[in-house]
PDB file of C-alpha atoms in Angstrom:
ATOM      1  CA  UNK E   1     -14.565   3.127   1.501  1.00 48.00           C
ATOM      2  CA  UNK E   2     -11.298   2.837   2.797  1.00 65.00           C
ATOM      3  CA  UNK E   3      -9.871   3.653   6.110  1.00 80.00           C
ATOM      4  CA  UNK E   4      -6.854   5.768   5.711  1.00 95.00           C
ATOM      5  CA  UNK E   5      -3.743   4.310   5.153  1.00 97.00           C
ATOM      6  CA  UNK E   6       0.277   5.358   5.862  1.00 98.00           C
ATOM      7  CA  UNK E   7       3.129   3.817   3.483  1.00 98.00           C
ATOM      8  CA  UNK E   8       5.846   4.124   4.762  1.00 98.00           C
ATOM      9  CA  UNK E   9       8.908   4.279   1.865  1.00 98.00           C
ATOM     10  CA  UNK E  10      11.878   5.123   3.924  1.00 98.00           C
ATOM     11  CA  UNK E  11      12.062   5.632   8.162  1.00 98.00           C
ATOM     12  CA  UNK E  12      15.959   5.826   7.920  1.00 98.00           C
ATOM     13  CA  UNK E  13      17.437   9.228   8.292  1.00 97.00           C
ATOM     14  CA  UNK E  14      21.153  10.776   6.649  1.00 95.00           C
ATOM     15  CA  UNK E  15      22.690   7.981   5.764  1.00 95.00           C
ATOM     16  CA  UNK E  16      20.828   4.748   4.234  1.00 94.00           C
ATOM     17  CA  UNK E  17      21.309   1.581   5.869  1.00 96.00           C
ATOM     18  CA  UNK E  18      20.186  -2.557   4.064  1.00 94.00           C
ATOM     19  CA  UNK E  19      16.870  -1.854   5.734  1.00 96.00           C
ATOM     20  CA  UNK E  20      15.684   1.825   6.191  1.00 97.00           C
ATOM     21  CA  UNK E  21      15.628   4.233   3.260  1.00 98.00           C
ATOM     22  CA  UNK E  22      15.608   8.485   4.368  1.00 98.00           C
ATOM     23  CA  UNK E  23      12.549  10.050   4.278  1.00 98.00           C
ATOM     24  CA  UNK E  24       9.154   9.116   2.601  1.00 98.00           C
ATOM     25  CA  UNK E  25       5.691   8.166   3.054  1.00 98.00           C
ATOM     26  CA  UNK E  26       2.506   8.354   1.152  1.00 98.00           C
ATOM     27  CA  UNK E  27      -0.872   8.859   2.757  1.00 98.00           C
ATOM     28  CA  UNK E  28      -4.022   7.563   1.661  1.00 97.00           C
ATOM     29  CA  UNK E  29      -6.966   9.352   2.855  1.00 96.00           C
ATOM     30  CA  UNK E  30     -10.444   9.417   0.424  1.00 92.00           C
ATOM     31  CA  UNK E  31      -8.870   7.085  -2.209  1.00 91.00           C
ATOM     32  CA  UNK E  32      -6.691  10.171  -2.783  1.00 96.00           C
ATOM     33  CA  UNK E  33      -3.029   9.781  -2.407  1.00 97.00           C
ATOM     34  CA  UNK E  34      -0.324  12.391  -1.240  1.00 98.00           C
ATOM     35  CA  UNK E  35       3.057  11.906  -1.006  1.00 98.00           C
ATOM     36  CA  UNK E  36       5.049  13.281   1.964  1.00 99.00           C
ATOM     37  CA  UNK E  37       9.192  13.683   1.565  1.00 98.00           C
ATOM     38  CA  UNK E  38      11.391  12.307  -0.826  1.00 98.00           C
ATOM     39  CA  UNK E  39      14.848  11.838   0.616  1.00 98.00           C
ATOM     40  CA  UNK E  40      17.278   9.284  -2.149  1.00 97.00           C
ATOM     41  CA  UNK E  41      16.020   5.567  -3.822  1.00 97.00           C
ATOM     42  CA  UNK E  42      12.090   6.861  -3.204  1.00 98.00           C
ATOM     43  CA  UNK E  43      11.307   5.799  -6.455  1.00 98.00           C
ATOM     44  CA  UNK E  44      12.635   1.890  -6.283  1.00 98.00           C
ATOM     45  CA  UNK E  45      10.033   1.614  -3.657  1.00 98.00           C
ATOM     46  CA  UNK E  46       7.574   3.100  -5.465  1.00 98.00           C
ATOM     47  CA  UNK E  47       9.147   0.472  -8.259  1.00 97.00           C
ATOM     48  CA  UNK E  48       9.373  -1.845  -5.112  1.00 97.00           C
ATOM     49  CA  UNK E  49       5.477  -2.363  -3.736  1.00 96.00           C
ATOM     50  CA  UNK E  50       4.414  -1.603  -7.569  1.00 96.00           C
ATOM     51  CA  UNK E  51       2.792   2.054  -7.046  1.00 96.00           C
ATOM     52  CA  UNK E  52       1.932   3.773 -10.360  1.00 94.00           C
ATOM     53  CA  UNK E  53       3.663   7.198 -11.346  1.00 93.00           C
ATOM     54  CA  UNK E  54       0.118   8.354 -11.286  1.00 95.00           C
ATOM     55  CA  UNK E  55      -1.440   7.873  -7.841  1.00 94.00           C
ATOM     56  CA  UNK E  56      -0.044  11.546  -6.177  1.00 97.00           C
ATOM     57  CA  UNK E  57      -0.475  14.817  -7.785  1.00 98.00           C
ATOM     58  CA  UNK E  58       0.735  16.051  -4.574  1.00 98.00           C
ATOM     59  CA  UNK E  59       4.113  16.116  -3.142  1.00 98.00           C
ATOM     60  CA  UNK E  60       5.055  18.154   0.207  1.00 99.00           C
ATOM     61  CA  UNK E  61       7.981  18.744   1.281  1.00 99.00           C
ATOM     62  CA  UNK E  62       9.294  19.174   4.730  1.00 98.00           C
ATOM     63  CA  UNK E  63      12.920  21.041   4.433  1.00 98.00           C
ATOM     64  CA  UNK E  64      15.711  20.955   2.093  1.00 98.00           C
ATOM     65  CA  UNK E  65      17.549  18.500   3.738  1.00 98.00           C
ATOM     66  CA  UNK E  66      18.813  15.581   1.240  1.00 98.00           C
ATOM     67  CA  UNK E  67      17.598  12.989   2.595  1.00 98.00           C
ATOM     68  CA  UNK E  68      13.938  14.686   2.304  1.00 98.00           C
ATOM     69  CA  UNK E  69      14.325  15.599  -1.488  1.00 98.00           C
ATOM     70  CA  UNK E  70      17.438  14.165  -3.419  1.00 98.00           C
ATOM     71  CA  UNK E  71      14.520  11.746  -4.736  1.00 98.00           C
ATOM     72  CA  UNK E  72      12.956  14.264  -6.726  1.00 98.00           C
ATOM     73  CA  UNK E  73      14.582  14.037  -9.973  1.00 98.00           C
ATOM     74  CA  UNK E  74      14.987  10.781 -10.510  1.00 98.00           C
ATOM     75  CA  UNK E  75      11.769  10.639  -9.689  1.00 98.00           C
ATOM     76  CA  UNK E  76      10.467  12.729 -12.072  1.00 98.00           C
ATOM     77  CA  UNK E  77      12.564  12.023 -14.439  1.00 98.00           C
ATOM     78  CA  UNK E  78      11.031   8.747 -14.868  1.00 98.00           C
ATOM     79  CA  UNK E  79       7.778   9.857 -14.474  1.00 98.00           C
ATOM     80  CA  UNK E  80       8.850  11.423 -18.515  1.00 97.00           C
ATOM     81  CA  UNK E  81      10.094   7.599 -19.309  1.00 97.00           C
ATOM     82  CA  UNK E  82       6.499   5.655 -17.919  1.00 96.00           C
ATOM     83  CA  UNK E  83       4.722   8.797 -19.784  1.00 95.00           C
ATOM     84  CA  UNK E  84       2.913  10.595 -16.774  1.00 97.00           C
ATOM     85  CA  UNK E  85       0.960  13.434 -17.988  1.00 97.00           C
ATOM     86  CA  UNK E  86      -0.803  14.325 -15.175  1.00 97.00           C
ATOM     87  CA  UNK E  87       0.768  17.586 -13.478  1.00 98.00           C
ATOM     88  CA  UNK E  88       3.238  17.227 -10.205  1.00 98.00           C
ATOM     89  CA  UNK E  89       2.029  19.358  -7.342  1.00 98.00           C
ATOM     90  CA  UNK E  90       5.731  20.159  -5.196  1.00 98.00           C
ATOM     91  CA  UNK E  91       4.438  21.891  -1.712  1.00 98.00           C
ATOM     92  CA  UNK E  92       8.108  23.149   0.218  1.00 98.00           C
ATOM     93  CA  UNK E  93      10.205  25.877   1.004  1.00 98.00           C
ATOM     94  CA  UNK E  94      10.688  28.544  -1.553  1.00 98.00           C
ATOM     95  CA  UNK E  95      15.006  27.481  -2.179  1.00 98.00           C
ATOM     96  CA  UNK E  96      13.340  24.038  -3.528  1.00 98.00           C
ATOM     97  CA  UNK E  97      12.592  25.804  -6.591  1.00 98.00           C
ATOM     98  CA  UNK E  98      15.079  27.405  -7.547  1.00 98.00           C
ATOM     99  CA  UNK E  99      17.429  24.602  -7.049  1.00 98.00           C
ATOM    100  CA  UNK E 100      15.430  22.175  -8.282  1.00 98.00           C
ATOM    101  CA  UNK E 101      14.665  23.950 -11.919  1.00 98.00           C
ATOM    102  CA  UNK E 102      17.536  23.917 -13.181  1.00 98.00           C
ATOM    103  CA  UNK E 103      17.876  20.194 -12.518  1.00 98.00           C
ATOM    104  CA  UNK E 104      14.655  19.680 -14.187  1.00 97.00           C
ATOM    105  CA  UNK E 105      15.263  22.024 -17.224  1.00 97.00           C
ATOM    106  CA  UNK E 106      19.312  19.559 -17.774  1.00 97.00           C
ATOM    107  CA  UNK E 107      18.146  16.569 -16.873  1.00 97.00           C
ATOM    108  CA  UNK E 108      13.929  16.009 -17.634  1.00 96.00           C
ATOM    109  CA  UNK E 109      13.359  19.424 -20.418  1.00 93.00           C
ATOM    110  CA  UNK E 110      11.428  17.168 -22.346  1.00 94.00           C
ATOM    111  CA  UNK E 111       8.858  16.281 -19.628  1.00 97.00           C
ATOM    112  CA  UNK E 112       4.932  15.179 -20.322  1.00 97.00           C
ATOM    113  CA  UNK E 113       3.107  16.574 -17.379  1.00 98.00           C
ATOM    114  CA  UNK E 114       3.695  19.364 -15.913  1.00 98.00           C
ATOM    115  CA  UNK E 115       6.275  20.303 -12.563  1.00 98.00           C
ATOM    116  CA  UNK E 116       3.953  22.884 -11.097  1.00 98.00           C
ATOM    117  CA  UNK E 117       6.059  24.552  -6.859  1.00 98.00           C
ATOM    118  CA  UNK E 118       3.786  26.219  -4.528  1.00 98.00           C
ATOM    119  CA  UNK E 119       6.039  28.225  -1.709  1.00 98.00           C
ATOM    120  CA  UNK E 120       5.604  27.080   1.542  1.00 98.00           C
ATOM    121  CA  UNK E 121       6.748  29.141   4.306  1.00 98.00           C
ATOM    122  CA  UNK E 122       8.260  26.225   7.568  1.00 98.00           C
ATOM    123  CA  UNK E 123       7.358  29.608  10.541  1.00 98.00           C
ATOM    124  CA  UNK E 124       3.711  29.504   9.695  1.00 98.00           C
ATOM    125  CA  UNK E 125       1.208  27.498  10.592  1.00 98.00           C
ATOM    126  CA  UNK E 126      -1.219  27.515   7.926  1.00 98.00           C
ATOM    127  CA  UNK E 127      -3.373  26.391   5.648  1.00 98.00           C
ATOM    128  CA  UNK E 128      -1.270  25.337   2.047  1.00 98.00           C
ATOM    129  CA  UNK E 129      -3.644  23.833  -0.415  1.00 98.00           C
ATOM    130  CA  UNK E 130      -6.883  21.961   0.188  1.00 97.00           C
ATOM    131  CA  UNK E 131      -9.322  20.046  -2.289  1.00 95.00           C
ATOM    132  CA  UNK E 132     -12.795  18.831  -2.436  1.00 92.00           C
ATOM    133  CA  UNK E 133     -12.098  15.696   0.235  1.00 93.00           C
ATOM    134  CA  UNK E 134      -9.059  17.173   2.309  1.00 97.00           C
ATOM    135  CA  UNK E 135      -6.787  19.819   3.994  1.00 98.00           C
ATOM    136  CA  UNK E 136      -3.336  19.912   4.288  1.00 98.00           C
ATOM    137  CA  UNK E 137      -1.769  22.832   6.878  1.00 98.00           C
ATOM    138  CA  UNK E 138       1.785  23.636   7.548  1.00 98.00           C
ATOM    139  CA  UNK E 139       3.420  22.666  11.003  1.00 98.00           C
ATOM    140  CA  UNK E 140       6.236  25.146  11.954  1.00 98.00           C
ATOM    141  CA  UNK E 141       9.084  22.537  13.068  1.00 98.00           C
ATOM    142  CA  UNK E 142      12.893  23.181  15.234  1.00 98.00           C
ATOM    143  CA  UNK E 143      14.977  22.480  12.910  1.00 98.00           C
ATOM    144  CA  UNK E 144      19.106  23.310  11.366  1.00 98.00           C
ATOM    145  CA  UNK E 145      17.442  24.689   8.138  1.00 98.00           C
ATOM    146  CA  UNK E 146      13.906  25.376   8.102  1.00 98.00           C
ATOM    147  CA  UNK E 147      10.734  22.868   8.345  1.00 98.00           C
ATOM    148  CA  UNK E 148       7.777  21.679   8.934  1.00 98.00           C
ATOM    149  CA  UNK E 149       5.860  19.306   9.096  1.00 98.00           C
ATOM    150  CA  UNK E 150       2.100  18.577   7.307  1.00 99.00           C
ATOM    151  CA  UNK E 151      -1.292  18.393   9.340  1.00 99.00           C
ATOM    152  CA  UNK E 152      -3.800  16.584   6.913  1.00 98.00           C
ATOM    153  CA  UNK E 153      -7.483  16.880   7.905  1.00 98.00           C
ATOM    154  CA  UNK E 154     -10.195  15.513   6.456  1.00 97.00           C
ATOM    155  CA  UNK E 155     -13.428  17.439   5.710  1.00 96.00           C
ATOM    156  CA  UNK E 156     -16.838  16.512   7.666  1.00 93.00           C
ATOM    157  CA  UNK E 157     -18.310  13.795   5.052  1.00 91.00           C
ATOM    158  CA  UNK E 158     -22.494  13.754   4.578  1.00 93.00           C
ATOM    159  CA  UNK E 159     -24.858  12.149   6.580  1.00 96.00           C
ATOM    160  CA  UNK E 160     -25.723   9.069   5.521  1.00 96.00           C
ATOM    161  CA  UNK E 161     -28.772   8.224   4.484  1.00 96.00           C
ATOM    162  CA  UNK E 162     -31.424   6.335   6.033  1.00 96.00           C
ATOM    163  CA  UNK E 163     -33.432   4.403   2.928  1.00 94.00           C
ATOM    164  CA  UNK E 164     -36.512   3.249   4.369  1.00 96.00           C
ATOM    165  CA  UNK E 165     -37.565   6.405   5.651  1.00 94.00           C
ATOM    166  CA  UNK E 166     -36.744   8.570   2.530  1.00 93.00           C
ATOM    167  CA  UNK E 167     -39.161   5.243   1.576  1.00 93.00           C
ATOM    168  CA  UNK E 168     -41.554   5.887   3.890  1.00 93.00           C
ATOM    169  CA  UNK E 169     -41.564   9.718   3.759  1.00 93.00           C
ATOM    170  CA  UNK E 170     -41.519   9.847  -0.330  1.00 93.00           C
ATOM    171  CA  UNK E 171     -38.855  12.922   0.295  1.00 95.00           C
ATOM    172  CA  UNK E 172     -38.087  13.228  -3.176  1.00 94.00           C
ATOM    173  CA  UNK E 173     -34.354  13.154  -5.097  1.00 94.00           C
ATOM    174  CA  UNK E 174     -33.725  15.998  -5.272  1.00 93.00           C
ATOM    175  CA  UNK E 175     -34.130  17.356  -2.356  1.00 93.00           C
ATOM    176  CA  UNK E 176     -31.744  13.958  -0.428  1.00 95.00           C
ATOM    177  CA  UNK E 177     -28.675  16.279  -0.706  1.00 94.00           C
ATOM    178  CA  UNK E 178     -29.773  18.854   1.866  1.00 95.00           C
ATOM    179  CA  UNK E 179     -31.313  16.090   3.794  1.00 96.00           C
ATOM    180  CA  UNK E 180     -27.319  14.772   3.877  1.00 95.00           C
ATOM    181  CA  UNK E 181     -26.228  17.924   4.342  1.00 94.00           C
ATOM    182  CA  UNK E 182     -28.091  18.495   7.866  1.00 95.00           C
ATOM    183  CA  UNK E 183     -30.997  19.989   6.540  1.00 96.00           C
ATOM    184  CA  UNK E 184     -34.732  18.803   8.182  1.00 96.00           C
ATOM    185  CA  UNK E 185     -37.771  17.360   5.893  1.00 95.00           C
ATOM    186  CA  UNK E 186     -41.374  20.180   5.897  1.00 95.00           C
ATOM    187  CA  UNK E 187     -44.071  17.403   4.097  1.00 93.00           C
ATOM    188  CA  UNK E 188     -46.747  17.837   1.628  1.00 89.00           C
ATOM    189  CA  UNK E 189     -48.584  18.504   5.328  1.00 91.00           C
ATOM    190  CA  UNK E 190     -46.319  20.848   6.449  1.00 92.00           C
ATOM    191  CA  UNK E 191     -45.125  18.244   9.068  1.00 94.00           C
ATOM    192  CA  UNK E 192     -41.465  18.742   9.969  1.00 96.00           C
ATOM    193  CA  UNK E 193     -39.120  15.547   9.849  1.00 96.00           C
ATOM    194  CA  UNK E 194     -36.602  15.783  12.115  1.00 96.00           C
ATOM    195  CA  UNK E 195     -32.517  15.066  10.250  1.00 97.00           C
ATOM    196  CA  UNK E 196     -32.171  12.439  12.663  1.00 96.00           C
ATOM    197  CA  UNK E 197     -35.245  10.597  11.651  1.00 96.00           C
ATOM    198  CA  UNK E 198     -33.998  11.039   8.314  1.00 96.00           C
ATOM    199  CA  UNK E 199     -29.966  10.147   8.772  1.00 97.00           C
ATOM    200  CA  UNK E 200     -27.317   8.636  10.753  1.00 96.00           C
ATOM    201  CA  UNK E 201     -23.982  10.414  12.019  1.00 95.00           C
ATOM    202  CA  UNK E 202     -20.952  10.135   9.238  1.00 93.00           C
ATOM    203  CA  UNK E 203     -16.876   8.663  10.342  1.00 91.00           C
ATOM    204  CA  UNK E 204     -15.718  11.765  11.901  1.00 93.00           C
ATOM    205  CA  UNK E 205     -13.150  13.081   9.676  1.00 95.00           C
ATOM    206  CA  UNK E 206      -9.650  11.678  10.298  1.00 97.00           C
ATOM    207  CA  UNK E 207      -6.773  14.179  10.909  1.00 98.00           C
ATOM    208  CA  UNK E 208      -3.203  12.989  10.487  1.00 98.00           C
ATOM    209  CA  UNK E 209       0.470  14.941  11.875  1.00 98.00           C
ATOM    210  CA  UNK E 210       3.545  13.763  10.568  1.00 99.00           C
ATOM    211  CA  UNK E 211       6.479  15.539  11.704  1.00 98.00           C
ATOM    212  CA  UNK E 212      10.198  14.965  10.989  1.00 95.00           C
ATOM    213  CA  UNK E 213      12.751  16.268  11.537  1.00 96.00           C
ATOM    214  CA  UNK E 214      12.359  18.707  14.374  1.00 98.00           C
ATOM    215  CA  UNK E 215      14.112  18.753  18.319  1.00 98.00           C
ATOM    216  CA  UNK E 216      11.366  18.705  21.789  1.00 98.00           C
ATOM    217  CA  UNK E 217       8.773  21.083  20.522  1.00 98.00           C
ATOM    218  CA  UNK E 218       5.871  21.809  22.231  1.00 98.00           C
ATOM    219  CA  UNK E 219       4.095  24.503  20.539  1.00 98.00           C
ATOM    220  CA  UNK E 220       3.164  21.914  18.273  1.00 98.00           C
ATOM    221  CA  UNK E 221       1.024  20.008  20.824  1.00 98.00           C
ATOM    222  CA  UNK E 222      -2.018  21.950  20.395  1.00 98.00           C
ATOM    223  CA  UNK E 223      -1.719  21.691  16.587  1.00 98.00           C
ATOM    224  CA  UNK E 224      -1.443  18.027  16.524  1.00 98.00           C
ATOM    225  CA  UNK E 225      -4.047  17.331  19.580  1.00 98.00           C
ATOM    226  CA  UNK E 226      -5.908  14.314  19.316  1.00 98.00           C
ATOM    227  CA  UNK E 227      -4.919  12.923  15.588  1.00 98.00           C
ATOM    228  CA  UNK E 228      -5.368   9.636  15.007  1.00 98.00           C
ATOM    229  CA  UNK E 229      -2.638   9.292  13.833  1.00 98.00           C
ATOM    230  CA  UNK E 230       0.939  10.960  14.525  1.00 98.00           C
ATOM    231  CA  UNK E 231       4.327   9.966  12.691  1.00 99.00           C
ATOM    232  CA  UNK E 232       6.858  11.666  14.548  1.00 98.00           C
ATOM    233  CA  UNK E 233      10.931  11.891  14.520  1.00 98.00           C
ATOM    234  CA  UNK E 234      12.824   9.014  16.958  1.00 98.00           C
ATOM    235  CA  UNK E 235      15.748   9.667  15.399  1.00 98.00           C
ATOM    236  CA  UNK E 236      17.961   8.557  19.285  1.00 98.00           C
ATOM    237  CA  UNK E 237      17.919   7.209  22.421  1.00 98.00           C
ATOM    238  CA  UNK E 238      18.254   8.014  25.637  1.00 97.00           C
ATOM    239  CA  UNK E 239      21.457   7.933  25.862  1.00 97.00           C
ATOM    240  CA  UNK E 240      22.213  10.556  22.128  1.00 98.00           C
ATOM    241  CA  UNK E 241      20.293  12.745  24.879  1.00 98.00           C
ATOM    242  CA  UNK E 242      23.143  15.780  24.585  1.00 98.00           C
ATOM    243  CA  UNK E 243      24.085  14.168  20.602  1.00 98.00           C
ATOM    244  CA  UNK E 244      19.901  14.548  19.784  1.00 98.00           C
ATOM    245  CA  UNK E 245      19.763  18.091  21.116  1.00 97.00           C
ATOM    246  CA  UNK E 246      22.797  19.636  19.254  1.00 97.00           C
ATOM    247  CA  UNK E 247      21.425  17.977  15.994  1.00 98.00           C
ATOM    248  CA  UNK E 248      18.215  19.114  16.604  1.00 98.00           C
ATOM    249  CA  UNK E 249      16.429  15.638  16.611  1.00 98.00           C
ATOM    250  CA  UNK E 250      14.517  13.736  19.233  1.00 98.00           C
ATOM    251  CA  UNK E 251      14.849  11.061  20.943  1.00 98.00           C
ATOM    252  CA  UNK E 252      12.093   8.489  21.485  1.00 98.00           C
ATOM    253  CA  UNK E 253      11.381   9.017  24.476  1.00 98.00           C
ATOM    254  CA  UNK E 254      10.903  13.311  23.874  1.00 98.00           C
ATOM    255  CA  UNK E 255       8.795  12.146  20.971  1.00 98.00           C
ATOM    256  CA  UNK E 256       6.621   9.431  22.784  1.00 98.00           C
ATOM    257  CA  UNK E 257       6.257  12.468  25.824  1.00 98.00           C
ATOM    258  CA  UNK E 258       4.286  14.203  22.888  1.00 98.00           C
ATOM    259  CA  UNK E 259       2.095  12.225  22.198  1.00 98.00           C
ATOM    260  CA  UNK E 260       1.778  11.491  25.683  1.00 98.00           C
ATOM    261  CA  UNK E 261       0.974  15.315  25.768  1.00 98.00           C
ATOM    262  CA  UNK E 262      -0.660  15.795  23.093  1.00 98.00           C
ATOM    263  CA  UNK E 263      -3.322  12.190  23.067  1.00 98.00           C
ATOM    264  CA  UNK E 264      -2.835  11.107  19.692  1.00 98.00           C
ATOM    265  CA  UNK E 265      -4.259   7.800  19.168  1.00 98.00           C
ATOM    266  CA  UNK E 266      -1.600   6.241  17.437  1.00 98.00           C
ATOM    267  CA  UNK E 267       2.362   7.064  17.215  1.00 98.00           C
ATOM    268  CA  UNK E 268       4.496   5.074  14.760  1.00 98.00           C
ATOM    269  CA  UNK E 269       8.580   6.846  14.942  1.00 98.00           C
ATOM    270  CA  UNK E 270      10.990   6.507  12.785  1.00 98.00           C
ATOM    271  CA  UNK E 271      13.947   8.537  11.190  1.00 98.00           C
ATOM    272  CA  UNK E 272      16.023   5.943  12.420  1.00 98.00           C
ATOM    273  CA  UNK E 273      20.094   7.146  13.040  1.00 98.00           C
ATOM    274  CA  UNK E 274      22.265   4.806  10.947  1.00 97.00           C
ATOM    275  CA  UNK E 275      23.779   3.012  14.814  1.00 96.00           C
ATOM    276  CA  UNK E 276      20.717   1.541  14.859  1.00 95.00           C
ATOM    277  CA  UNK E 277      21.389  -1.898  13.169  1.00 90.00           C
ATOM    278  CA  UNK E 278      17.031  -2.938  14.994  1.00 90.00           C
ATOM    279  CA  UNK E 279      15.341   0.107  16.525  1.00 92.00           C
ATOM    280  CA  UNK E 280      14.329  -2.506  19.191  1.00 96.00           C
ATOM    281  CA  UNK E 281      15.375   0.139  22.117  1.00 97.00           C
ATOM    282  CA  UNK E 282      13.915   3.182  20.962  1.00 98.00           C
ATOM    283  CA  UNK E 283      10.526   0.906  20.135  1.00 98.00           C
ATOM    284  CA  UNK E 284      11.336   0.125  24.027  1.00 98.00           C
ATOM    285  CA  UNK E 285      11.591   3.506  25.073  1.00 98.00           C
ATOM    286  CA  UNK E 286       9.075   5.100  23.264  1.00 98.00           C
ATOM    287  CA  UNK E 287       6.331   2.203  24.388  1.00 98.00           C
ATOM    288  CA  UNK E 288       7.188   2.844  27.672  1.00 98.00           C
ATOM    289  CA  UNK E 289       6.029   6.880  27.633  1.00 98.00           C
ATOM    290  CA  UNK E 290       2.899   6.104  25.159  1.00 98.00           C
ATOM    291  CA  UNK E 291       2.035   2.710  24.368  1.00 98.00           C
ATOM    292  CA  UNK E 292      -0.356   3.171  21.266  1.00 98.00           C
ATOM    293  CA  UNK E 293       2.879   3.544  19.670  1.00 98.00           C
ATOM    294  CA  UNK E 294       4.350   1.513  15.941  1.00 98.00           C
ATOM    295  CA  UNK E 295       8.156   1.505  15.217  1.00 98.00           C
ATOM    296  CA  UNK E 296       7.978   2.061  11.579  1.00 98.00           C
ATOM    297  CA  UNK E 297       9.192   0.068   8.785  1.00 98.00           C
ATOM    298  CA  UNK E 298      10.035   0.821   4.968  1.00 98.00           C
ATOM    299  CA  UNK E 299       7.949  -0.995   2.483  1.00 98.00           C
ATOM    300  CA  UNK E 300       5.136  -1.813   5.311  1.00 98.00           C
ATOM    301  CA  UNK E 301       1.305  -0.003   5.679  1.00 98.00           C
ATOM    302  CA  UNK E 302      -0.818   1.091   8.510  1.00 98.00           C
ATOM    303  CA  UNK E 303      -3.928   2.154   8.452  1.00 96.00           C
ATOM    304  CA  UNK E 304      -5.760   4.920  11.058  1.00 95.00           C
TER     305      UNK E 304
END
């Protein structure tokens, strides 16, 4: 089974550059993929990276600034031309449905699939989606419009069977599922075989947090505590601290401080201001505070 993967389609901010497209990324957990934000040009990156139009069924939109959602109509229209039939679920602030529905009715009237909206309250930390393998929670953020991040948590895996022990104790196939779930086994002679002798522990569930866009906000720390990977905006260098405060964004140093205080395992920064042709200054400022920092790049995949 593959590791968890984050593929960045765009890690720029509001103004696109030659190097960075606006926000969009694909998270893959348990071989299922989820699109997080959908800035302008997302479908171009999908085509460039040869991502099929059926790769994901759920889209999570953090907030209604154009660099996080302007790519939706174009992407949905192209999916229709590519004969996608699987429904597309969009999780976002309720206003997105009100704004997007007229455009879909005008430009995408004959889609061979349904676009289904799920309203998210960005002011609450709550479960907003789950399936058999993952749970997704909203993370309230501080920005100029209602905004939330997303916490993806794998559900615990079953324990791993030790085949030799199963054969030794002649355990029926019908009972193996219970053993994977942690039950002991009682032989026909009444001997109890502890589960720890029959199985090994599963790998710990992976946790990923996405936090963009936001001002410095320590309230998110308990929510993202100890995540395997945190993607957090680092729009400005420290020299633009005042501007960061006015626009309700973070500097690289502030982002690294959040990662440090939350004891995350890996930090990926992004949402760079277009004023930086090279994010080296941002990366260096973050890495000086939090050593395991990666400067996100468009069209790259990171495992964790």
